[in-house]
mmCIF file of C-alpha atoms in Angstrom:
data_model
loop_
_atom_site.group_PDB
_atom_site.id
_atom_site.type_symbol
_atom_site.label_atom_id
_atom_site.label_comp_id
_atom_site.label_asym_id
_atom_site.label_seq_id
_atom_site.Cartn_x
_atom_site.Cartn_y
_atom_site.Cartn_z
ATOM 1 C CA MET A 606 81.163 -18.119 54.515
ATOM 2 C CA SER A 607 80.300 -20.630 51.805
ATOM 3 C CA SER A 608 83.879 -21.362 50.798
ATOM 4 C CA GLY A 609 84.396 -24.149 48.309
ATOM 5 C CA ILE A 610 80.981 -23.752 46.661
ATOM 6 C CA ASP A 611 80.852 -22.425 43.120
ATOM 7 C CA PRO A 612 77.516 -20.570 43.009
ATOM 8 C CA TYR A 613 77.196 -20.910 39.219
ATOM 9 C CA ASP A 614 77.640 -24.669 39.437
ATOM 10 C CA HIS A 615 75.313 -24.854 42.409
ATOM 11 C CA LEU A 616 72.545 -23.025 40.543
ATOM 12 C CA CYS A 617 73.256 -24.912 37.284
ATOM 13 C CA ILE A 618 73.754 -21.700 35.307
ATOM 14 C CA PHE A 619 76.400 -20.147 33.069
ATOM 15 C CA LEU A 620 76.729 -16.403 32.524
ATOM 16 C CA ASN A 621 77.224 -15.686 28.840
ATOM 17 C CA PRO A 622 79.392 -12.804 27.548
ATOM 18 C CA ASP A 623 76.264 -10.879 26.463
ATOM 19 C CA GLY A 624 74.885 -10.922 30.018
ATOM 20 C CA THR A 625 72.274 -13.640 29.452
ATOM 21 C CA LEU A 626 72.140 -16.929 31.313
ATOM 22 C CA THR A 627 72.340 -20.469 30.063
ATOM 23 C CA ARG A 628 70.156 -22.490 32.454
ATOM 24 C CA PHE A 629 71.042 -26.182 32.634
ATOM 25 C CA LEU A 630 68.365 -27.219 35.128
ATOM 26 C CA THR A 631 65.331 -28.663 33.349
ATOM 27 C CA LEU A 632 62.207 -29.120 35.436
ATOM 28 C CA PRO A 633 59.228 -31.261 34.378
ATOM 29 C CA LYS A 634 56.563 -29.130 32.675
ATOM 30 C CA GLU A 635 52.797 -29.339 32.877
ATOM 31 C CA LYS A 636 50.528 -28.135 30.079
ATOM 32 C CA ALA A 637 47.301 -26.274 30.757
ATOM 33 C CA ASN A 638 44.199 -28.473 30.881
ATOM 34 C CA PRO A 639 41.129 -26.396 29.930
ATOM 35 C CA ILE A 640 38.570 -29.234 29.893
ATOM 36 C CA ALA A 641 37.878 -31.625 32.770
ATOM 37 C CA THR A 642 37.543 -34.737 30.633
ATOM 38 C CA ASN A 643 38.354 -37.115 33.501
ATOM 39 C CA GLY A 644 36.661 -35.365 36.379
ATOM 40 C CA GLU A 645 39.656 -33.230 37.324
ATOM 41 C CA PRO A 646 38.890 -30.887 40.256
ATOM 42 C CA VAL A 647 40.591 -27.948 38.492
ATOM 43 C CA VAL A 648 40.860 -26.774 34.889
ATOM 44 C CA SER A 649 43.417 -24.319 33.541
ATOM 45 C CA LYS A 650 44.284 -22.297 30.458
ATOM 46 C CA ASP A 651 47.036 -19.938 29.322
ATOM 47 C CA HIS A 652 46.716 -16.333 28.194
ATOM 48 C CA THR A 653 49.168 -13.745 26.962
ATOM 49 C CA LEU A 654 49.759 -11.103 29.615
ATOM 50 C CA ASN A 655 51.977 -8.757 27.605
ATOM 51 C CA ALA A 656 53.043 -9.776 24.097
ATOM 52 C CA GLU A 657 55.890 -7.263 23.942
ATOM 53 C CA LYS A 658 57.352 -8.460 27.233
ATOM 54 C CA LYS A 659 56.603 -12.112 26.346
ATOM 55 C CA THR A 660 54.794 -12.680 29.645
ATOM 56 C CA GLN A 661 51.854 -14.996 30.241
ATOM 57 C CA VAL A 662 49.362 -16.052 32.872
ATOM 58 C CA ARG A 663 47.806 -19.423 33.568
ATOM 59 C CA ILE A 664 44.300 -19.306 35.027
ATOM 60 C CA TYR A 665 43.028 -22.085 37.295
ATOM 61 C CA LEU A 666 39.312 -22.630 37.933
ATOM 62 C CA PRO A 667 37.866 -25.204 40.339
ATOM 63 C CA THR A 668 35.271 -27.457 38.707
ATOM 64 C CA ILE A 669 32.891 -27.412 41.663
ATOM 65 C CA LYS A 670 29.404 -26.492 40.475
ATOM 66 C CA LEU A 671 29.463 -22.725 40.086
ATOM 67 C CA PRO A 672 26.492 -21.293 38.196
ATOM 68 C CA PRO A 673 27.550 -17.910 36.777
ATOM 69 C CA ASN A 674 25.806 -15.452 39.070
ATOM 70 C CA ASP A 675 26.844 -12.923 41.680
ATOM 71 C CA ASP A 676 25.851 -15.122 44.632
ATOM 72 C CA THR A 677 28.424 -17.802 43.870
ATOM 73 C CA ARG A 678 31.399 -15.720 42.800
ATOM 74 C CA ILE A 679 34.733 -16.757 44.247
ATOM 75 C CA PRO A 680 37.840 -14.737 45.146
ATOM 76 C CA ILE A 681 40.754 -14.271 42.769
ATOM 77 C CA ILE A 682 44.322 -15.051 43.844
ATOM 78 C CA ILE A 683 47.031 -13.430 41.732
ATOM 79 C CA TYR A 684 49.940 -15.775 42.303
ATOM 80 C CA TYR A 685 53.637 -15.011 41.796
ATOM 81 C CA PRO A 686 55.540 -18.321 41.753
ATOM 82 C CA PHE A 687 58.941 -19.132 43.187
ATOM 83 C CA SER A 688 61.845 -18.489 40.790
ATOM 84 C CA ASN A 689 64.791 -17.141 42.818
ATOM 85 C CA TRP A 690 64.606 -14.466 40.091
ATOM 86 C CA TYR A 691 66.350 -16.598 37.436
ATOM 87 C CA LEU A 692 64.502 -19.938 37.158
ATOM 88 C CA CYS A 693 61.284 -20.392 35.185
ATOM 89 C CA MET A 694 58.776 -22.208 37.404
ATOM 90 C CA TRP A 695 55.325 -20.997 36.364
ATOM 91 C CA ASP A 696 54.530 -23.935 34.040
ATOM 92 C CA THR A 697 56.283 -26.703 35.975
ATOM 93 C CA GLU A 698 54.558 -29.722 37.484
ATOM 94 C CA THR A 699 55.424 -28.422 40.954
ATOM 95 C CA ASN A 700 53.906 -24.993 40.422
ATOM 96 C CA ASP A 701 50.886 -26.495 38.674
ATOM 97 C CA ARG A 702 50.268 -28.697 41.710
ATOM 98 C CA ILE A 703 50.433 -25.730 44.109
ATOM 99 C CA ALA A 704 48.214 -23.477 41.978
ATOM 100 C CA SER A 705 45.681 -26.276 41.449
ATOM 101 C CA GLU A 706 45.497 -26.961 45.191
ATOM 102 C CA LEU A 707 44.934 -23.267 45.875
ATOM 103 C CA ALA A 708 42.118 -23.111 43.326
ATOM 104 C CA CYS A 709 40.455 -26.276 44.586
ATOM 105 C CA GLN A 710 40.801 -25.835 48.339
ATOM 106 C CA VAL A 711 40.096 -22.127 48.865
ATOM 107 C CA PRO A 712 38.165 -22.257 46.385
ATOM 108 C CA ALA A 713 39.339 -19.436 44.128
ATOM 109 C CA ILE A 714 40.340 -18.487 40.637
ATOM 110 C CA VAL A 715 44.127 -18.523 40.604
ATOM 111 C CA VAL A 716 46.037 -16.392 38.095
ATOM 112 C CA SER A 717 49.617 -17.671 38.035
ATOM 113 C CA VAL A 718 52.020 -15.128 36.560
ATOM 114 C CA ASP A 719 54.894 -15.879 34.203
ATOM 115 C CA TYR A 720 56.994 -12.842 35.112
ATOM 116 C CA ARG A 721 60.298 -12.035 33.426
ATOM 117 C CA LEU A 722 63.557 -13.495 34.719
ATOM 118 C CA ALA A 723 66.918 -11.992 35.649
ATOM 119 C CA PRO A 724 69.546 -11.122 34.563
ATOM 120 C CA GLU A 725 68.000 -10.664 31.117
ATOM 121 C CA ASN A 726 65.423 -8.474 32.863
ATOM 122 C CA ARG A 727 66.547 -6.958 36.125
ATOM 123 C CA LEU A 728 64.404 -5.579 38.902
ATOM 124 C CA PRO A 729 62.039 -3.723 38.857
ATOM 125 C CA ALA A 730 60.866 -5.494 35.648
ATOM 126 C CA GLN A 731 59.322 -8.264 37.749
ATOM 127 C CA TYR A 732 57.351 -5.738 39.809
ATOM 128 C CA HIS A 733 56.022 -4.197 36.592
ATOM 129 C CA ASP A 734 54.903 -7.658 35.482
ATOM 130 C CA GLY A 735 53.254 -8.178 38.854
ATOM 131 C CA VAL A 736 51.241 -4.983 38.431
ATOM 132 C CA ASP A 737 50.465 -5.925 34.811
ATOM 133 C CA ALA A 738 48.763 -9.051 36.128
ATOM 134 C CA ILE A 739 46.572 -7.024 38.498
ATOM 135 C CA LEU A 740 45.547 -4.693 35.678
ATOM 136 C CA TRP A 741 44.942 -7.674 33.369
ATOM 137 C CA VAL A 742 42.504 -9.223 35.850
ATOM 138 C CA ARG A 743 40.668 -5.907 36.138
ATOM 139 C CA GLU A 744 40.499 -5.551 32.355
ATOM 140 C CA GLN A 745 39.113 -9.073 31.890
ATOM 141 C CA ALA A 746 36.333 -8.430 34.381
ATOM 142 C CA LEU A 747 35.305 -5.086 32.894
ATOM 143 C CA ASN A 748 35.771 -5.849 29.189
ATOM 144 C CA PRO A 749 32.624 -7.315 27.542
ATOM 145 C CA ASN A 750 34.955 -9.631 25.630
ATOM 146 C CA GLY A 751 37.143 -10.442 28.632
ATOM 147 C CA GLU A 752 38.230 -13.859 29.892
ATOM 148 C CA GLN A 753 35.003 -15.769 30.534
ATOM 149 C CA TRP A 754 36.067 -17.617 33.676
ATOM 150 C CA ILE A 755 36.876 -14.334 35.403
ATOM 151 C CA LYS A 756 33.706 -12.667 34.112
ATOM 152 C CA ASP A 757 31.406 -15.531 35.076
ATOM 153 C CA TYR A 758 32.901 -16.731 38.348
ATOM 154 C CA GLY A 759 35.425 -14.230 39.728
ATOM 155 C CA ASP A 760 34.827 -11.446 42.239
ATOM 156 C CA ILE A 761 37.330 -8.663 41.564
ATOM 157 C CA SER A 762 36.357 -6.965 44.815
ATOM 158 C CA ARG A 763 37.952 -9.966 46.576
ATOM 159 C CA CYS A 764 41.478 -10.177 45.122
ATOM 160 C CA TYR A 765 44.537 -11.452 46.957
ATOM 161 C CA LEU A 766 48.198 -11.260 46.025
ATOM 162 C CA TYR A 767 50.179 -14.384 46.900
ATOM 163 C CA GLY A 768 53.858 -15.001 46.309
ATOM 164 C CA ASN A 769 56.402 -17.675 47.170
ATOM 165 C CA GLY A 770 60.121 -16.878 47.681
ATOM 166 C CA SER A 771 61.046 -14.243 45.113
ATOM 167 C CA GLY A 772 57.346 -14.246 44.268
ATOM 168 C CA GLY A 773 56.667 -13.157 47.858
ATOM 169 C CA ASN A 774 59.012 -10.239 47.295
ATOM 170 C CA ILE A 775 57.053 -9.377 44.122
ATOM 171 C CA ALA A 776 53.732 -9.648 45.972
ATOM 172 C CA PHE A 777 54.970 -7.075 48.505
ATOM 173 C CA PHE A 778 56.186 -4.529 45.965
ATOM 174 C CA ALA A 779 53.231 -5.066 43.606
ATOM 175 C CA ALA A 780 50.887 -4.505 46.552
ATOM 176 C CA LEU A 781 52.715 -1.273 47.397
ATOM 177 C CA GLU A 782 52.394 -0.037 43.815
ATOM 178 C CA ALA A 783 48.716 -0.978 43.784
ATOM 179 C CA THR A 784 48.049 1.367 46.722
ATOM 180 C CA ARG A 785 49.042 4.258 44.440
ATOM 181 C CA MET A 786 46.658 3.255 41.646
ATOM 182 C CA GLY A 787 42.946 3.684 41.035
ATOM 183 C CA LEU A 788 41.910 0.056 40.633
ATOM 184 C CA GLU A 789 38.208 0.209 41.500
ATOM 185 C CA PRO A 790 36.106 -1.871 41.287
ATOM 186 C CA LEU A 791 39.032 -4.265 41.810
ATOM 187 C CA LYS A 792 40.074 -4.446 45.436
ATOM 188 C CA ILE A 793 43.098 -6.165 46.948
ATOM 189 C CA VAL A 794 41.788 -7.515 50.240
ATOM 190 C CA GLY A 795 44.980 -9.186 51.421
ATOM 191 C CA ASN A 796 48.602 -9.994 50.660
ATOM 192 C CA ILE A 797 50.165 -13.396 51.327
ATOM 193 C CA MET A 798 53.939 -13.763 51.397
ATOM 194 C CA ASN A 799 55.353 -17.266 51.802
ATOM 195 C CA GLN A 800 59.052 -17.056 52.705
ATOM 196 C CA PRO A 801 59.461 -13.774 50.781
ATOM 197 C CA LEU A 802 63.038 -13.492 49.550
ATOM 198 C CA PHE A 803 64.874 -10.564 51.118
ATOM 199 C CA GLY A 804 68.498 -9.912 51.987
ATOM 200 C CA GLY A 805 71.062 -7.322 52.986
ATOM 201 C CA ILE A 806 74.780 -6.665 53.127
ATOM 202 C CA VAL A 807 75.174 -7.448 56.840
ATOM 203 C CA ARG A 808 74.376 -11.102 57.501
ATOM 204 C CA THR A 809 71.744 -11.948 60.084
ATOM 205 C CA ASP A 810 72.365 -14.682 62.645
ATOM 206 C CA SER A 811 70.116 -17.124 60.776
ATOM 207 C CA GLU A 812 71.984 -16.424 57.525
ATOM 208 C CA LEU A 813 75.329 -17.037 59.219
ATOM 209 C CA GLN A 814 74.084 -20.248 60.818
ATOM 210 C CA ASN A 815 72.773 -21.517 57.460
ATOM 211 C CA SER A 816 75.521 -20.185 55.181
ATOM 212 C CA THR A 817 75.966 -23.616 53.602
ATOM 213 C CA ASP A 818 72.245 -24.292 53.211
ATOM 214 C CA PRO A 819 72.066 -27.247 50.786
ATOM 215 C CA LEU A 820 69.430 -25.632 48.577
ATOM 216 C CA PHE A 821 70.508 -21.999 48.669
ATOM 217 C CA PRO A 822 73.883 -21.276 50.327
ATOM 218 C CA SER A 823 74.923 -17.693 51.009
ATOM 219 C CA CYS A 824 77.190 -17.487 47.963
ATOM 220 C CA ALA A 825 74.281 -18.508 45.714
ATOM 221 C CA GLN A 826 72.001 -15.954 47.366
ATOM 222 C CA ASP A 827 74.595 -13.248 46.774
ATOM 223 C CA LEU A 828 74.953 -14.248 43.123
ATOM 224 C CA VAL A 829 71.193 -14.236 42.560
ATOM 225 C CA TRP A 830 70.933 -10.713 43.971
ATOM 226 C CA GLU A 831 73.933 -9.607 41.888
ATOM 227 C CA LEU A 832 72.165 -10.893 38.772
ATOM 228 C CA SER A 833 68.762 -9.434 39.617
ATOM 229 C CA LEU A 834 69.358 -6.011 41.212
ATOM 230 C CA PRO A 835 69.855 -2.962 38.994
ATOM 231 C CA ILE A 836 73.456 -2.796 37.810
ATOM 232 C CA GLY A 837 75.601 -0.963 40.332
ATOM 233 C CA GLU A 838 73.266 -1.568 43.287
ATOM 234 C CA ASN A 839 74.062 -3.729 46.317
ATOM 235 C CA ARG A 840 71.998 -5.866 48.679
ATOM 236 C CA ASP A 841 70.994 -2.871 50.761
ATOM 237 C CA HIS A 842 68.892 -1.584 47.890
ATOM 238 C CA TRP A 843 65.245 -1.555 49.003
ATOM 239 C CA TYR A 844 64.286 -4.208 46.414
ATOM 240 C CA CYS A 845 66.418 -6.642 48.403
ATOM 241 C CA ASN A 846 66.278 -5.029 51.842
ATOM 242 C CA PRO A 847 62.920 -3.280 52.323
ATOM 243 C CA MET A 848 63.912 -2.368 55.870
ATOM 244 C CA VAL A 849 66.043 0.488 54.485
ATOM 245 C CA GLU A 850 64.312 3.768 53.767
ATOM 246 C CA GLY A 851 63.240 4.134 50.137
ATOM 247 C CA PRO A 852 60.458 5.359 47.868
ATOM 248 C CA HIS A 853 58.425 2.312 48.919
ATOM 249 C CA THR A 854 58.337 3.254 52.591
ATOM 250 C CA SER A 855 55.524 5.801 52.442
ATOM 251 C CA ALA A 856 53.105 3.268 50.950
ATOM 252 C CA ILE A 857 53.587 0.505 53.538
ATOM 253 C CA SER A 858 50.926 1.875 55.894
ATOM 254 C CA LYS A 859 48.366 1.657 53.061
ATOM 255 C CA LEU A 860 48.693 -2.115 52.653
ATOM 256 C CA GLY A 861 45.743 -4.372 53.350
ATOM 257 C CA LYS A 862 45.907 -7.313 55.720
ATOM 258 C CA CYS A 863 49.066 -9.411 55.317
ATOM 259 C CA LEU A 864 50.002 -13.017 56.029
ATOM 260 C CA VAL A 865 53.715 -13.805 56.303
ATOM 261 C CA ILE A 866 54.734 -17.483 56.394
ATOM 262 C CA GLY A 867 58.165 -18.585 57.586
ATOM 263 C CA PHE A 868 60.118 -21.569 58.910
ATOM 264 C CA CYS A 869 62.406 -21.340 61.910
ATOM 265 C CA GLU A 870 65.176 -23.455 60.318
ATOM 266 C CA ASP A 871 65.226 -21.245 57.219
ATOM 267 C CA PHE A 872 68.095 -18.805 56.639
ATOM 268 C CA LEU A 873 65.414 -16.146 56.019
ATOM 269 C CA ILE A 874 63.797 -16.321 59.450
ATOM 270 C CA ASP A 875 65.603 -13.297 60.938
ATOM 271 C CA ARG A 876 64.845 -11.227 57.832
ATOM 272 C CA LEU A 877 61.186 -12.179 58.088
ATOM 273 C CA GLN A 878 61.067 -11.152 61.732
ATOM 274 C CA GLU A 879 62.575 -7.789 60.777
ATOM 275 C CA PHE A 880 60.043 -7.520 57.959
ATOM 276 C CA ILE A 881 57.121 -8.194 60.300
ATOM 277 C CA THR A 882 58.465 -5.550 62.683
ATOM 278 C CA LEU A 883 58.560 -3.118 59.755
ATOM 279 C CA LEU A 884 54.935 -3.858 58.859
ATOM 280 C CA MET A 885 53.842 -3.508 62.476
ATOM 281 C CA ARG A 886 55.667 -0.191 62.793
ATOM 282 C CA HIS A 887 53.553 1.060 59.897
ATOM 283 C CA GLU A 888 50.409 -0.316 61.584
ATOM 284 C CA VAL A 889 49.697 -2.916 58.920
ATOM 285 C CA GLN A 890 47.263 -5.620 60.022
ATOM 286 C CA ILE A 891 49.598 -8.593 60.067
ATOM 287 C CA GLU A 892 49.352 -12.320 60.715
ATOM 288 C CA ALA A 893 52.665 -14.143 61.114
ATOM 289 C CA LEU A 894 52.763 -17.915 60.808
ATOM 290 C CA PHE A 895 56.161 -19.358 61.740
ATOM 291 C CA HIS A 896 56.676 -23.113 61.810
ATOM 292 C CA ASP A 897 59.211 -24.522 64.281
ATOM 293 C CA SER A 898 60.957 -26.648 61.658
ATOM 294 C CA GLY A 899 61.295 -26.481 57.896
ATOM 295 C CA PHE A 900 63.582 -24.991 55.289
ATOM 296 C CA TYR A 901 63.511 -22.545 52.391
ATOM 297 C CA GLY A 902 61.284 -23.857 49.602
ATOM 298 C CA ILE A 903 59.946 -26.734 51.695
ATOM 299 C CA ASP A 904 56.523 -26.568 50.038
ATOM 300 C CA LEU A 905 58.158 -27.128 46.643
ATOM 301 C CA ALA A 906 60.107 -30.159 47.837
ATOM 302 C CA LEU A 907 57.483 -31.808 50.064
ATOM 303 C CA PRO A 908 53.881 -31.885 48.801
ATOM 304 C CA GLU A 909 52.509 -32.404 52.312
ATOM 305 C CA TRP A 910 53.974 -29.045 53.319
ATOM 306 C CA GLY A 911 52.635 -27.506 50.149
ATOM 307 C CA ASN A 912 49.174 -28.697 51.146
ATOM 308 C CA ALA A 913 49.630 -27.388 54.700
ATOM 309 C CA ILE A 914 50.499 -23.935 53.397
ATOM 310 C CA VAL A 915 47.481 -23.992 51.084
ATOM 311 C CA GLU A 916 45.346 -24.684 54.167
ATOM 312 C CA SER A 917 46.919 -21.672 55.890
ATOM 313 C CA VAL A 918 46.132 -19.494 52.872
ATOM 314 C CA LYS A 919 42.554 -20.836 52.856
ATOM 315 C CA ASP A 920 42.163 -19.966 56.551
ATOM 316 C CA PHE A 921 43.594 -16.473 56.032
ATOM 317 C CA ILE A 922 41.182 -15.748 53.177
ATOM 318 C CA ALA A 923 38.214 -17.150 55.116
ATOM 319 C CA GLU A 924 39.102 -14.932 58.077
ATOM 320 C CA ALA A 925 39.585 -11.892 55.833
ATOM 321 C CA GLU A 926 36.100 -12.495 54.434
ATOM 322 C CA ASN A 927 34.674 -13.245 57.885
ATOM 323 C CA LYS A 928 33.682 -16.771 56.957
ATOM 324 C CA PRO A 929 33.344 -19.488 59.629
#
């Protein structure tokens, strides 16, 4: 138990009477940089994803010499950032660093998604936004007036979904929804889930052992799920606990190759092992990368770990595309 910890104080939030949150944590922001005036290895620009939903995307393009022709097209990574469902991260310095490294090192076009936050928008709103981003990429490639970077340099037959934390959860459910859709010529080749945030009513051993985790204690996890799940649902809803049977189950076997990244000192590690067992039971081609040490959100806190995970993503994509 996480006795003595006020989860609202811990998360720096206040729940208003109208059900919205006041968020007191302010993270340093980074503006898009569409022109490499100082030799930057990556350029970026913002686009509206859905005006009604007030969602956006930020596109990252490596500035390596890429003449616009089919022989030099690069893959597209649709990236769902960390948020713990309630915290806006997509335009922060930290997220900008991670997305830029992905674009530069893979190399790839990275489409970072500003999905809606809870509790103002509860699940499955975030999954809808995740699918919106996939459809947006497809539309840009096929529309004569679409986003030029995607049209000139992107290969929509080589798309990957990548998510971190709650974004990993979104990547999983967006990938499931995509299996039910006619997306051609867009193809999702692989799904990358870095410490995907899952839970359940019955605590796992790793959750019990890390109940007072300094970043995300159990009481804060419970509060985040209470704020993000549909009203009246508990942590054994399939959005939180995909191991339970639900409408998602029948689509699992249709997923493309998956990479799941975890850390053995993370409270999530038992959940991730259960998740990998679930994928294997449905005969999904799965690669599991578990590091002996490390904690939840380590790549956000320590840039060297962020770079190491980018290298793992690069290797996964190279292997999926049969590159040396």
